[in-house]
Amino acid sequence: MTAPEFDSAAARQAILDRIAAAAKAAGRAAGDVTLVAVSKQQPWERIAPVLAAGQTIFGENRVQEAQTRWAGRRAEQAAPLELRLIGPLQTNKAREALELFDVIETVDRPKLARVLAEEIQRAGRAPRLYVQVNTGEEAQKAGVVPPDADAFIAACRGEHGLAVEGLMCIPPQGEPAGPHFALLARIAARNGVPRLSMGMSADFETAVRFGATSVRVGSALFGSR
Ligand SMILES: *Cc1c(COP(=O)(O)O)cnc(C)c1O
């Protein structure tokens, strides 16, 4: 499973260069796009060189796994880390998620919005929040469907008092991603939502072209899981 010869620090630099080139081609500044290093299921030997190279923003899709990987190591880092939850969140894990994550990108249903609002009150500190949109309306995928997105964003803000920093999507496999990124960008624009988390290893340059402010890259950065 492990391939310790994979040079993740070199891979990171190559990805940053590709992000910068894609941004420039789209008339954007390279600094407008944040690389989120998706460290889920990766061995520490691949993560350490990326940390040493200066990467501070990491994405994880499971609360428990992220706690195991990061909770003890956080304090040891020279620069503050930013951890982002990019996988589905069960309401009974909301409190733990709030303790660990700086950003939760997967707010996708009224019950979760309500529980997060309660836990934020209780904790007296709030992570930055993204609403996940199921742009392909896939039955097996999390996220609010596009026809419900405006109302859900309004409810997050109005009913629950949550600030919505961005929108996130995972386009269907085997379909061109561009139309999904464009749809997410339209939903964000008409709701005044400033950030877009979209694009993974296979399509992050396309996402940059469509306005991504952060891309979530795992296997291209760390090697296959
Ligand atoms: C795993 C994962 C990624 C990274 O995928 P790669 O194809 O390995 O870059 C990005 N976003 C989410 C939500 C993921 O679960």
PDB file of C-alpha atoms and ligand atoms in Angstrom:
ATOM      1  CA  MET A   1       0.000   0.000   0.000  1.00  0.00           C
ATOM      2  CA  THR A   2       2.709   2.479   0.899  1.00  0.00           C
ATOM      3  CA  ALA A   3       5.106   3.825  -1.679  1.00  0.00           C
ATOM      4  CA  PRO A   4       7.612   5.767   0.411  1.00  0.00           C
ATOM      5  CA  GLU A   5       9.523   6.801  -2.703  1.00  0.00           C
ATOM      6  CA  PHE A   6       6.650   9.108  -3.711  1.00  0.00           C
ATOM      7  CA  ASP A   7       8.031  12.651  -3.409  1.00  0.00           C
ATOM      8  CA  SER A   8       5.076  14.566  -1.986  1.00  0.00           C
ATOM      9  CA  ALA A   9       7.003  17.807  -1.489  1.00  0.00           C
ATOM     10  CA  ALA A  10       7.914  17.883  -5.188  1.00  0.00           C
ATOM     11  CA  ALA A  11       4.338  16.982  -6.090  1.00  0.00           C
ATOM     12  CA  ARG A  12       3.103  19.901  -3.984  1.00  0.00           C
ATOM     13  CA  GLN A  13       5.349  22.365  -5.790  1.00  0.00           C
ATOM     14  CA  ALA A  14       4.184  21.047  -9.170  1.00  0.00           C
ATOM     15  CA  ILE A  15       0.547  21.436  -8.125  1.00  0.00           C
ATOM     16  CA  LEU A  16       1.119  24.979  -6.860  1.00  0.00           C
ATOM     17  CA  ASP A  17       2.740  25.808 -10.213  1.00  0.00           C
ATOM     18  CA  ARG A  18      -0.230  24.349 -12.097  1.00  0.00           C
ATOM     19  CA  ILE A  19      -2.675  26.297  -9.923  1.00  0.00           C
ATOM     20  CA  ALA A  20      -0.737  29.502 -10.580  1.00  0.00           C
ATOM     21  CA  ALA A  21      -0.690  28.857 -14.340  1.00  0.00           C
ATOM     22  CA  ALA A  22      -4.421  28.061 -14.421  1.00  0.00           C
ATOM     23  CA  ALA A  23      -5.188  31.190 -12.402  1.00  0.00           C
ATOM     24  CA  LYS A  24      -3.055  33.350 -14.676  1.00  0.00           C
ATOM     25  CA  ALA A  25      -4.730  31.900 -17.780  1.00  0.00           C
ATOM     26  CA  ALA A  26      -8.098  32.808 -16.260  1.00  0.00           C
ATOM     27  CA  GLY A  27      -6.978  36.346 -15.451  1.00  0.00           C
ATOM     28  CA  ARG A  28      -6.862  35.620 -11.746  1.00  0.00           C
ATOM     29  CA  ALA A  29      -4.090  35.964  -9.176  1.00  0.00           C
ATOM     30  CA  ALA A  30      -2.405  32.747  -8.033  1.00  0.00           C
ATOM     31  CA  GLY A  31      -2.878  33.919  -4.454  1.00  0.00           C
ATOM     32  CA  ASP A  32      -6.663  33.833  -4.904  1.00  0.00           C
ATOM     33  CA  VAL A  33      -6.633  30.020  -4.889  1.00  0.00           C
ATOM     34  CA  THR A  34      -5.850  28.005  -1.763  1.00  0.00           C
ATOM     35  CA  LEU A  35      -4.491  24.470  -1.930  1.00  0.00           C
ATOM     36  CA  VAL A  36      -6.204  22.181   0.577  1.00  0.00           C
ATOM     37  CA  ALA A  37      -4.039  19.076   1.005  1.00  0.00           C
ATOM     38  CA  VAL A  38      -6.378  16.112   1.441  1.00  0.00           C
ATOM     39  CA  SER A  39      -4.489  13.897   3.875  1.00  0.00           C
ATOM     40  CA  LYS A  40      -7.198  11.267   4.521  1.00  0.00           C
ATOM     41  CA  GLN A  41      -5.886   7.691   4.557  1.00  0.00           C
ATOM     42  CA  GLN A  42      -2.336   8.831   3.867  1.00  0.00           C
ATOM     43  CA  PRO A  43       0.644   7.536   5.838  1.00  0.00           C
ATOM     44  CA  TRP A  44       2.474  10.127   7.911  1.00  0.00           C
ATOM     45  CA  GLU A  45       5.677   9.633   5.868  1.00  0.00           C
ATOM     46  CA  ARG A  46       3.943  11.312   2.956  1.00  0.00           C
ATOM     47  CA  ILE A  47       2.354  14.081   5.005  1.00  0.00           C
ATOM     48  CA  ALA A  48       5.484  15.149   6.894  1.00  0.00           C
ATOM     49  CA  PRO A  49       7.409  16.379   3.804  1.00  0.00           C
ATOM     50  CA  VAL A  50       4.407  18.447   2.712  1.00  0.00           C
ATOM     51  CA  LEU A  51       4.192  20.030   6.160  1.00  0.00           C
ATOM     52  CA  ALA A  52       7.938  20.690   6.064  1.00  0.00           C
ATOM     53  CA  ALA A  53       7.521  22.353   2.661  1.00  0.00           C
ATOM     54  CA  GLY A  54       5.171  24.881   4.231  1.00  0.00           C
ATOM     55  CA  GLN A  55       1.700  23.434   3.661  1.00  0.00           C
ATOM     56  CA  THR A  56      -0.583  24.452   6.533  1.00  0.00           C
ATOM     57  CA  ILE A  57      -4.092  23.685   5.227  1.00  0.00           C
ATOM     58  CA  PHE A  58      -5.301  20.090   5.285  1.00  0.00           C
ATOM     59  CA  GLY A  59      -8.597  18.387   4.464  1.00  0.00           C
ATOM     60  CA  GLU A  60      -9.988  15.290   6.138  1.00  0.00           C
ATOM     61  CA  ASN A  61     -13.234  13.447   5.507  1.00  0.00           C
ATOM     62  CA  ARG A  62     -13.745  11.666   8.850  1.00  0.00           C
ATOM     63  CA  VAL A  63     -13.826  13.235  12.289  1.00  0.00           C
ATOM     64  CA  GLN A  64     -12.331  10.241  14.103  1.00  0.00           C
ATOM     65  CA  GLU A  65      -9.532   9.662  11.631  1.00  0.00           C
ATOM     66  CA  ALA A  66      -8.663  13.355  11.626  1.00  0.00           C
ATOM     67  CA  GLN A  67      -8.488  13.399  15.428  1.00  0.00           C
ATOM     68  CA  THR A  68      -6.115  10.454  15.399  1.00  0.00           C
ATOM     69  CA  ARG A  69      -3.895  12.052  12.770  1.00  0.00           C
ATOM     70  CA  TRP A  70      -3.872  15.671  13.870  1.00  0.00           C
ATOM     71  CA  ALA A  71      -5.032  16.271  17.450  1.00  0.00           C
ATOM     72  CA  GLY A  72      -1.696  15.359  19.034  1.00  0.00           C
ATOM     73  CA  ARG A  73       0.456  16.839  16.284  1.00  0.00           C
ATOM     74  CA  ARG A  74      -1.191  20.221  16.054  1.00  0.00           C
ATOM     75  CA  ALA A  75       0.591  21.742  18.999  1.00  0.00           C
ATOM     76  CA  GLU A  76       3.994  20.686  17.634  1.00  0.00           C
ATOM     77  CA  GLN A  77       3.701  22.656  14.416  1.00  0.00           C
ATOM     78  CA  ALA A  78       5.659  25.871  13.985  1.00  0.00           C
ATOM     79  CA  ALA A  79       2.937  27.515  11.883  1.00  0.00           C
ATOM     80  CA  PRO A  80      -0.731  27.222  12.889  1.00  0.00           C
ATOM     81  CA  LEU A  81      -2.539  24.522  10.965  1.00  0.00           C
ATOM     82  CA  GLU A  82      -5.940  24.928   9.359  1.00  0.00           C
ATOM     83  CA  LEU A  83      -8.000  21.738   9.296  1.00  0.00           C
ATOM     84  CA  ARG A  84     -11.013  21.405   7.039  1.00  0.00           C
ATOM     85  CA  LEU A  85     -13.726  18.783   7.255  1.00  0.00           C
ATOM     86  CA  ILE A  86     -14.676  17.791   3.702  1.00  0.00           C
ATOM     87  CA  GLY A  87     -16.684  14.633   4.456  1.00  0.00           C
ATOM     88  CA  PRO A  88     -20.256  14.178   5.713  1.00  0.00           C
ATOM     89  CA  LEU A  89     -20.880  15.164   9.335  1.00  0.00           C
ATOM     90  CA  GLN A  90     -23.292  13.292  11.591  1.00  0.00           C
ATOM     91  CA  THR A  91     -25.020  15.512  14.113  1.00  0.00           C
ATOM     92  CA  ASN A  92     -23.761  13.372  17.012  1.00  0.00           C
ATOM     93  CA  LYS A  93     -20.181  14.247  15.962  1.00  0.00           C
ATOM     94  CA  ALA A  94     -20.826  17.972  15.611  1.00  0.00           C
ATOM     95  CA  ARG A  95     -19.279  18.837  18.977  1.00  0.00           C
ATOM     96  CA  GLU A  96     -16.074  16.918  18.263  1.00  0.00           C
ATOM     97  CA  ALA A  97     -15.918  18.396  14.768  1.00  0.00           C
ATOM     98  CA  LEU A  98     -16.195  21.882  16.224  1.00  0.00           C
ATOM     99  CA  GLU A  99     -13.330  21.205  18.586  1.00  0.00           C
ATOM    100  CA  LEU A 100     -10.981  20.033  15.837  1.00  0.00           C
ATOM    101  CA  PHE A 101     -11.865  21.771  12.586  1.00  0.00           C
ATOM    102  CA  ASP A 102     -11.339  25.384  11.550  1.00  0.00           C
ATOM    103  CA  VAL A 103     -13.575  24.969   8.525  1.00  0.00           C
ATOM    104  CA  ILE A 104     -16.545  22.637   7.971  1.00  0.00           C
ATOM    105  CA  GLU A 105     -17.284  22.362   4.252  1.00  0.00           C
ATOM    106  CA  THR A 106     -20.185  19.924   4.426  1.00  0.00           C
ATOM    107  CA  VAL A 107     -23.177  21.709   5.938  1.00  0.00           C
ATOM    108  CA  ASP A 108     -25.955  20.096   3.947  1.00  0.00           C
ATOM    109  CA  ARG A 109     -29.222  19.790   5.882  1.00  0.00           C
ATOM    110  CA  PRO A 110     -31.419  21.745   8.297  1.00  0.00           C
ATOM    111  CA  LYS A 111     -30.850  19.430  11.245  1.00  0.00           C
ATOM    112  CA  LEU A 112     -27.075  19.747  10.942  1.00  0.00           C
ATOM    113  CA  ALA A 113     -27.327  23.535  10.621  1.00  0.00           C
ATOM    114  CA  ARG A 114     -29.440  23.635  13.789  1.00  0.00           C
ATOM    115  CA  VAL A 115     -27.097  21.408  15.798  1.00  0.00           C
ATOM    116  CA  LEU A 116     -24.018  23.321  14.620  1.00  0.00           C
ATOM    117  CA  ALA A 117     -25.671  26.599  15.632  1.00  0.00           C
ATOM    118  CA  GLU A 118     -26.367  25.173  19.115  1.00  0.00           C
ATOM    119  CA  GLU A 119     -22.840  23.858  19.512  1.00  0.00           C
ATOM    120  CA  ILE A 120     -21.326  27.146  18.318  1.00  0.00           C
ATOM    121  CA  GLN A 121     -23.365  28.985  20.966  1.00  0.00           C
ATOM    122  CA  ARG A 122     -22.223  26.546  23.590  1.00  0.00           C
ATOM    123  CA  ALA A 123     -18.559  26.616  22.617  1.00  0.00           C
ATOM    124  CA  GLY A 124     -18.411  30.355  22.056  1.00  0.00           C
ATOM    125  CA  ARG A 125     -16.387  29.891  18.901  1.00  0.00           C
ATOM    126  CA  ALA A 126     -17.402  29.186  15.346  1.00  0.00           C
ATOM    127  CA  PRO A 127     -15.635  27.358  12.535  1.00  0.00           C
ATOM    128  CA  ARG A 128     -15.952  28.848   9.064  1.00  0.00           C
ATOM    129  CA  LEU A 129     -18.788  27.110   7.226  1.00  0.00           C
ATOM    130  CA  TYR A 130     -19.434  25.976   3.658  1.00  0.00           C
ATOM    131  CA  VAL A 131     -22.672  24.555   2.296  1.00  0.00           C
ATOM    132  CA  GLN A 132     -22.223  21.400   0.239  1.00  0.00           C
ATOM    133  CA  VAL A 133     -24.293  21.330  -2.951  1.00  0.00           C
ATOM    134  CA  ASN A 134     -25.073  18.043  -4.689  1.00  0.00           C
ATOM    135  CA  THR A 135     -24.810  19.584  -8.155  1.00  0.00           C
ATOM    136  CA  GLY A 136     -25.401  16.268  -9.921  1.00  0.00           C
ATOM    137  CA  GLU A 137     -28.424  15.450  -7.708  1.00  0.00           C
ATOM    138  CA  GLU A 138     -26.936  11.995  -7.068  1.00  0.00           C
ATOM    139  CA  ALA A 139     -28.903   9.833  -4.649  1.00  0.00           C
ATOM    140  CA  GLN A 140     -25.786   8.448  -2.935  1.00  0.00           C
ATOM    141  CA  LYS A 141     -24.091  11.810  -2.487  1.00  0.00           C
ATOM    142  CA  ALA A 142     -24.428  14.307   0.345  1.00  0.00           C
ATOM    143  CA  GLY A 143     -25.296  17.925  -0.251  1.00  0.00           C
ATOM    144  CA  VAL A 144     -28.359  20.067  -0.737  1.00  0.00           C
ATOM    145  CA  VAL A 145     -29.760  19.768  -4.282  1.00  0.00           C
ATOM    146  CA  PRO A 146     -29.544  22.911  -6.427  1.00  0.00           C
ATOM    147  CA  PRO A 147     -33.288  23.688  -6.388  1.00  0.00           C
ATOM    148  CA  ASP A 148     -33.157  23.813  -2.564  1.00  0.00           C
ATOM    149  CA  ALA A 149     -29.848  25.642  -2.258  1.00  0.00           C
ATOM    150  CA  ASP A 150     -31.095  29.246  -2.079  1.00  0.00           C
ATOM    151  CA  ALA A 151     -33.655  28.426   0.614  1.00  0.00           C
ATOM    152  CA  PHE A 152     -31.143  26.397   2.608  1.00  0.00           C
ATOM    153  CA  ILE A 153     -28.498  29.128   2.510  1.00  0.00           C
ATOM    154  CA  ALA A 154     -31.149  31.646   3.599  1.00  0.00           C
ATOM    155  CA  ALA A 155     -32.204  29.364   6.481  1.00  0.00           C
ATOM    156  CA  CYS A 156     -28.591  28.911   7.612  1.00  0.00           C
ATOM    157  CA  ARG A 157     -28.207  32.664   7.793  1.00  0.00           C
ATOM    158  CA  GLY A 158     -31.666  33.658   8.997  1.00  0.00           C
ATOM    159  CA  GLU A 159     -32.983  30.864  11.192  1.00  0.00           C
ATOM    160  CA  HIS A 160     -29.669  29.597  12.490  1.00  0.00           C
ATOM    161  CA  GLY A 161     -27.544  32.747  12.447  1.00  0.00           C
ATOM    162  CA  LEU A 162     -24.699  30.993  10.625  1.00  0.00           C
ATOM    163  CA  ALA A 163     -22.299  32.854   8.351  1.00  0.00           C
ATOM    164  CA  VAL A 164     -21.900  30.959   5.079  1.00  0.00           C
ATOM    165  CA  GLU A 165     -18.377  31.527   3.824  1.00  0.00           C
ATOM    166  CA  GLY A 166     -18.559  29.306   0.777  1.00  0.00           C
ATOM    167  CA  LEU A 167     -20.102  26.519  -1.252  1.00  0.00           C
ATOM    168  CA  MET A 168     -18.564  23.128  -1.948  1.00  0.00           C
ATOM    169  CA  CYS A 169     -19.330  20.446  -4.544  1.00  0.00           C
ATOM    170  CA  ILE A 170     -18.116  17.060  -5.754  1.00  0.00           C
ATOM    171  CA  PRO A 171     -19.190  16.594  -9.394  1.00  0.00           C
ATOM    172  CA  PRO A 172     -20.417  13.158 -10.537  1.00  0.00           C
ATOM    173  CA  GLN A 173     -17.677  10.785 -11.669  1.00  0.00           C
ATOM    174  CA  GLY A 174     -17.413  10.301 -15.400  1.00  0.00           C
ATOM    175  CA  GLU A 175     -19.074  13.594 -16.281  1.00  0.00           C
ATOM    176  CA  PRO A 176     -17.326  16.774 -17.382  1.00  0.00           C
ATOM    177  CA  ALA A 177     -16.855  18.797 -14.206  1.00  0.00           C
ATOM    178  CA  GLY A 178     -17.039  22.248 -15.816  1.00  0.00           C
ATOM    179  CA  PRO A 179     -20.851  22.547 -15.896  1.00  0.00           C
ATOM    180  CA  HIS A 180     -21.013  21.535 -12.218  1.00  0.00           C
ATOM    181  CA  PHE A 181     -18.403  24.116 -11.251  1.00  0.00           C
ATOM    182  CA  ALA A 182     -20.287  26.742 -13.275  1.00  0.00           C
ATOM    183  CA  LEU A 183     -23.545  25.836 -11.529  1.00  0.00           C
ATOM    184  CA  LEU A 184     -21.919  26.109  -8.094  1.00  0.00           C
ATOM    185  CA  ALA A 185     -20.458  29.496  -9.035  1.00  0.00           C
ATOM    186  CA  ARG A 186     -23.900  30.747 -10.145  1.00  0.00           C
ATOM    187  CA  ILE A 187     -25.561  29.625  -6.911  1.00  0.00           C
ATOM    188  CA  ALA A 188     -22.816  31.352  -4.905  1.00  0.00           C
ATOM    189  CA  ALA A 189     -23.047  34.571  -6.907  1.00  0.00           C
ATOM    190  CA  ARG A 190     -26.807  34.949  -6.606  1.00  0.00           C
ATOM    191  CA  ASN A 191     -26.641  34.314  -2.857  1.00  0.00           C
ATOM    192  CA  GLY A 192     -23.687  36.577  -2.183  1.00  0.00           C
ATOM    193  CA  VAL A 193     -21.495  33.685  -0.983  1.00  0.00           C
ATOM    194  CA  PRO A 194     -17.833  34.636  -1.473  1.00  0.00           C
ATOM    195  CA  ARG A 195     -15.896  31.335  -1.628  1.00  0.00           C
ATOM    196  CA  LEU A 196     -15.968  28.210  -3.783  1.00  0.00           C
ATOM    197  CA  SER A 197     -14.397  24.894  -2.749  1.00  0.00           C
ATOM    198  CA  MET A 198     -14.235  22.820  -5.920  1.00  0.00           C
ATOM    199  CA  GLY A 199     -11.755  20.774  -7.922  1.00  0.00           C
ATOM    200  CA  MET A 200      -9.803  17.652  -6.935  1.00  0.00           C
ATOM    201  CA  SER A 201      -6.736  15.873  -8.367  1.00  0.00           C
ATOM    202  CA  ALA A 202      -8.287  15.214 -11.765  1.00  0.00           C
ATOM    203  CA  ASP A 203      -9.900  18.589 -12.382  1.00  0.00           C
ATOM    204  CA  PHE A 204      -8.481  21.327 -10.164  1.00  0.00           C
ATOM    205  CA  GLU A 205      -7.286  23.420 -13.109  1.00  0.00           C
ATOM    206  CA  THR A 206     -10.795  23.393 -14.572  1.00  0.00           C
ATOM    207  CA  ALA A 207     -12.125  24.437 -11.174  1.00  0.00           C
ATOM    208  CA  VAL A 208      -9.696  27.363 -11.044  1.00  0.00           C
ATOM    209  CA  ARG A 209     -10.945  28.448 -14.448  1.00  0.00           C
ATOM    210  CA  PHE A 210     -14.523  28.450 -13.100  1.00  0.00           C
ATOM    211  CA  GLY A 211     -13.644  30.499 -10.037  1.00  0.00           C
ATOM    212  CA  ALA A 212     -12.554  28.048  -7.317  1.00  0.00           C
ATOM    213  CA  THR A 213     -11.069  29.845  -4.324  1.00  0.00           C
ATOM    214  CA  SER A 214      -9.833  26.554  -2.887  1.00  0.00           C
ATOM    215  CA  VAL A 215      -9.065  23.186  -4.472  1.00  0.00           C
ATOM    216  CA  ARG A 216      -8.980  19.909  -2.541  1.00  0.00           C
ATOM    217  CA  VAL A 217      -6.153  17.734  -3.798  1.00  0.00           C
ATOM    218  CA  GLY A 218      -5.325  14.309  -2.375  1.00  0.00           C
ATOM    219  CA  SER A 219      -3.864  11.613  -4.599  1.00  0.00           C
ATOM    220  CA  ALA A 220      -1.996  13.974  -6.978  1.00  0.00           C
ATOM    221  CA  LEU A 221      -0.258  15.425  -3.932  1.00  0.00           C
ATOM    222  CA  PHE A 222       0.362  12.404  -1.702  1.00  0.00           C
ATOM    223  CA  GLY A 223       0.157   9.476  -4.121  1.00  0.00           C
ATOM    224  CA  SER A 224      -2.670   6.976  -4.424  1.00  0.00           C
ATOM    225  CA  ARG A 225      -4.546   5.950  -1.289  1.00  0.00           C
TER     226      ARG A 225
HETATM  227  C1  LIG B   1     -10.865  12.446  -1.099  1.00  0.00           C
HETATM  228  C2  LIG B   1     -11.472  13.756  -1.412  1.00  0.00           C
HETATM  229  C3  LIG B   1     -10.780  14.703  -2.198  1.00  0.00           C
HETATM  230  C4  LIG B   1      -9.419  14.440  -2.826  1.00  0.00           C
HETATM  231  O1  LIG B   1      -9.574  13.589  -3.919  1.00  0.00           O
HETATM  232  P1  LIG B   1      -8.331  13.272  -4.910  1.00  0.00           P
HETATM  233  O2  LIG B   1      -9.009  12.813  -6.153  1.00  0.00           O
HETATM  234  O3  LIG B   1      -7.508  12.244  -4.250  1.00  0.00           O
HETATM  235  O4  LIG B   1      -7.613  14.556  -5.112  1.00  0.00           O
HETATM  236  C5  LIG B   1     -11.376  15.927  -2.425  1.00  0.00           C
HETATM  237  N1  LIG B   1     -12.591  16.211  -1.913  1.00  0.00           N
HETATM  238  C6  LIG B   1     -13.289  15.344  -1.154  1.00  0.00           C
HETATM  239  C7  LIG B   1     -14.611  15.735  -0.623  1.00  0.00           C
HETATM  240  C8  LIG B   1     -12.756  14.089  -0.888  1.00  0.00           C
HETATM  241  O5  LIG B   1     -13.458  13.222  -0.136  1.00  0.00           O
END
